[in-house]
Amino acid sequence: MMRPKQEAQAALFYEFSLEDHIPQDHLIRSIDRFVDLEDIRQYLVTFYSHTGRPSVDPELLIRMLLVGYCFGIRSERRLCDEVHLNLAYRWFCRLDVSAPVPNHSTFSKSRHGRFRESKLLRHLFEKTVTRCIAYGLVSGPRLAVDASLIEADANKQNSTPKEDWDRSAIDPAAGAALTSNGTPRTTNTSALKASHSNSSDAITRTRTVGRPAKVSPSIKR
């Protein structure tokens, strides 16, 4: 017998536990075991007023920030949306299913204002490094730096061999200078034209200061 079509019906009471819906092997549980934010309220007590409306819990904002860093969520608007929708993020941030998520503007003002003025993030970083030293994860004598390899945007077909470079046409004073807004400054270029007697085409080599020359055929009409 086919079951009737299932309809969504609002119940008067719900029994729901976030703890039961987060897998034990979820990455957020591993992160939560090493997060210690017990002292941040005492650290920030001088940066909050004693009057007015209660503020958003600073531990909640820091936990949301950790979610953004660990899971690659760079936008503050998207971070608030993800914490609102994702049960694992709610569990990590100590938010119940029906608990509201802070507005992105509140999150941004706290991060760029109170947290920056108090140097809270530096305090948490140094505290984390201290814990790593205590557990034997950090020793100090050696330093490891991670880097990313970015493929160069170069075309071998449009390059000039190093042996054909004309060093006299390079102006060391110009080159990689930047303007006040951070864009590359326009530099003077010199064009070297060479004609070949055995060909009807002329090859124009245009050299930009600080970069290999590009070779392009110029068709005579």
PDB file of N, CA and C in Angstrom, residues 13-22 87-88 90-91 95-98:
ATOM      1  N   PHE A  13       5.366  21.041  20.126  1.00  0.00           N
ATOM      2  CA  PHE A  13       6.595  20.861  20.885  1.00  0.00           C
ATOM      3  C   PHE A  13       7.574  20.046  20.045  1.00  0.00           C
ATOM      4  N   TYR A  14       8.863  20.399  20.197  1.00  0.00           N
ATOM      5  CA  TYR A  14       9.914  19.684  19.493  1.00  0.00           C
ATOM      6  C   TYR A  14      10.933  19.163  20.510  1.00  0.00           C
ATOM      7  N   GLU A  15      11.449  17.981  20.238  1.00  0.00           N
ATOM      8  CA  GLU A  15      12.550  17.433  21.038  1.00  0.00           C
ATOM      9  C   GLU A  15      13.732  17.232  20.105  1.00  0.00           C
ATOM     10  N   PHE A  16      14.712  18.078  20.250  1.00  0.00           N
ATOM     11  CA  PHE A  16      15.836  18.094  19.317  1.00  0.00           C
ATOM     12  C   PHE A  16      17.119  18.373  20.089  1.00  0.00           C
ATOM     13  N   SER A  17      18.161  17.614  19.771  1.00  0.00           N
ATOM     14  CA  SER A  17      19.460  17.776  20.426  1.00  0.00           C
ATOM     15  C   SER A  17      20.539  17.910  19.370  1.00  0.00           C
ATOM     16  N   LEU A  18      21.258  19.030  19.378  1.00  0.00           N
ATOM     17  CA  LEU A  18      22.361  19.208  18.437  1.00  0.00           C
ATOM     18  C   LEU A  18      23.459  18.180  18.658  1.00  0.00           C
ATOM     19  N   GLU A  19      23.674  17.810  19.894  1.00  0.00           N
ATOM     20  CA  GLU A  19      24.730  16.853  20.224  1.00  0.00           C
ATOM     21  C   GLU A  19      24.533  15.529  19.488  1.00  0.00           C
ATOM     22  N   ASP A  20      23.292  15.119  19.297  1.00  0.00           N
ATOM     23  CA  ASP A  20      23.011  13.846  18.639  1.00  0.00           C
ATOM     24  C   ASP A  20      23.162  13.923  17.126  1.00  0.00           C
ATOM     25  N   HIS A  21      23.218  15.126  16.567  1.00  0.00           N
ATOM     26  CA  HIS A  21      23.253  15.268  15.114  1.00  0.00           C
ATOM     27  C   HIS A  21      24.645  15.622  14.579  1.00  0.00           C
ATOM     28  N   ILE A  22      25.630  15.782  15.446  1.00  0.00           N
ATOM     29  CA  ILE A  22      26.991  16.081  15.008  1.00  0.00           C
ATOM     30  C   ILE A  22      27.809  14.805  15.089  1.00  0.00           C
ATOM     31  N   LEU A  87      24.188  23.017  11.298  1.00  0.00           N
ATOM     32  CA  LEU A  87      24.008  22.551  12.675  1.00  0.00           C
ATOM     33  C   LEU A  87      25.346  22.364  13.388  1.00  0.00           C
ATOM     34  N   ALA A  88      26.364  21.920  12.655  1.00  0.00           N
ATOM     35  CA  ALA A  88      27.676  21.727  13.267  1.00  0.00           C
ATOM     36  C   ALA A  88      28.266  23.061  13.724  1.00  0.00           C
ATOM     37  N   ARG A  90      26.536  25.723  14.544  1.00  0.00           N
ATOM     38  CA  ARG A  90      25.735  26.144  15.697  1.00  0.00           C
ATOM     39  C   ARG A  90      26.211  25.441  16.970  1.00  0.00           C
ATOM     40  N   TRP A  91      26.486  24.158  16.859  1.00  0.00           N
ATOM     41  CA  TRP A  91      26.972  23.409  18.019  1.00  0.00           C
ATOM     42  C   TRP A  91      28.297  23.962  18.513  1.00  0.00           C
ATOM     43  N   LEU A  95      25.211  27.681  20.111  1.00  0.00           N
ATOM     44  CA  LEU A  95      23.916  28.253  19.764  1.00  0.00           C
ATOM     45  C   LEU A  95      22.879  27.143  19.667  1.00  0.00           C
ATOM     46  N   ASP A  96      21.753  27.341  20.277  1.00  0.00           N
ATOM     47  CA  ASP A  96      20.657  26.392  20.150  1.00  0.00           C
ATOM     48  C   ASP A  96      20.034  26.521  18.756  1.00  0.00           C
ATOM     49  N   VAL A  97      19.119  25.608  18.445  1.00  0.00           N
ATOM     50  CA  VAL A  97      18.493  25.620  17.122  1.00  0.00           C
ATOM     51  C   VAL A  97      17.728  26.909  16.886  1.00  0.00           C
ATOM     52  N   SER A  98      17.078  27.403  17.906  1.00  0.00           N
ATOM     53  CA  SER A  98      16.258  28.605  17.753  1.00  0.00           C
ATOM     54  C   SER A  98      16.992  29.886  18.134  1.00  0.00           C
TER      55      SER A  98
END
